[in-house]
Amino acid sequence: GFWSKFVIVMAVIFILGFFLDFIEIAVVVVPIVAPILLEDPSANVTAVWLGVMIGLNIQTSFLTPPFGFALFYLRGVAPAAVKTIQMYKGVIAFICLQLVALVIVGLVPQLVNYLPNRVALLSETAPPPRNPRLTFCVEKYVSEQLAVNGTMIISSAESASKIDLSELPKKLAGSTKKSFGEVENAIALLADANKAAEAVKAASGDFRPLHTKVRGIERDMRAVSKRIKGLEILIDRLRDPSEKSRKTLLEERVAGFESERHALADGIPAEWDDAYSTFDALRKSETTTRSKYRKAAESAYSPIATLVATLDASESFRELESELMAMKQRVADSEPADMTGPLATLSRQFGGIEGASAIKSDLSKARRALRSKTPDKEKAIALVDKSIDEFKKQLIWREKAEATIKPAIDNYEKILQSTLGIRQQSKLTRDQALYVAGCSSGHRDISLSF
């Protein structure tokens, strides 16, 4: 188990602290032992926590008689009246404090992990909520929010579904209408996922000892199989008749290892297959339900976010009107090569505006028509004309939607943003970040997933 390995590693580092400086231990020993401890899914510890534990351990070692470096440093500056034995006696209390600190930090990893998590999640380079490492805590946060506000959110979706969207383009209106129905579905799926997680947790108590035993046996079997494979390679290379006796000896060793492997396989309890199938079905049920929830949540929020972003971009959209209207005459009056740059620039500007992709596409096609080996100015003008027609259509529905739809849809989007829309945020809000920092500071056993 993890703690057995951890205690052995810490004991070795403690003893090495008598003879080696911190740099030697950090550069030589830690890179060897850290991967072994960090890969254990039963503890699932963080590198920060492990580093702090090793640092506290080395610090304790440097205080411990008779080899403690710190004691020798003190001996070098202390007056002759202070005896070495007095130093040894005086340091006992501090060694005890260090050992108590080691135990506390080992049992409460949040003391180490919380501050780095908090700093990381509140920084400018904070990972987005969609980051897989944050998924567990983000969904836990959403569950707690929905437990309080779920009814209000469903009611808001029902009210929003009554908004008249007839002014919007058919595709945008259709996706928006469909999103209203996904809200209740997403909330129900998250509740089902939490129930499935409780079922997994309830079943893990009886399954864990069996899982630990069988995975240990399988680990030993893999080690034996590796030895057998190595011996078989050696046997294959012994083709000289003079090496027959050695070959026979190796074959006997292979037979012995195969018997050992069979004996290990016989040690796997008969109920393992049924127990694993039952538990795996529960685990897969939770995973599947959570996946469905994430898709439903995205379907509930993404169309609303797209509509809000589209309407918010209307002012920028209008600012490009004069430039677009003048583009047709510029293309007609200028050389084809001179207009590829302006068309590309205008195309990029429309590309940065939500909902204006059709205009961007037409302008890009006009540019390509002018860049070809045989520039087609008429085609380019026709495409610019098409983009102007599209612009006028969009301008009409954008202005109407700003007046009739935007206020209600903005309010609805804000209600969804911190729950079903949390994964679509670029970063967590302060309250969300503080919650997730606290939640992810503990060490969670994930060994039953393997």
CSV table of C-alpha atoms in Angstrom, one decimal, residues 48 63 150 237 253 273 355 406 436:
chain,number,residue,atom,x,y,z
A,48,VAL,CA,3.4,19.8,-3.7
A,63,LEU,CA,18.1,18.5,13.9
A,150,GLY,CA,-32.6,24.3,-9.3
A,237,ARG,CA,19.8,-17.8,-27.7
A,253,ARG,CA,13.5,-22.4,-13.8
A,273,ASP,CA,-15.4,-11.9,-11.8
A,355,GLY,CA,-23.0,35.6,-36.1
A,406,LYS,CA,-31.7,41.1,-25.5
A,436,VAL,CA,-12.8,24.4,-6.1
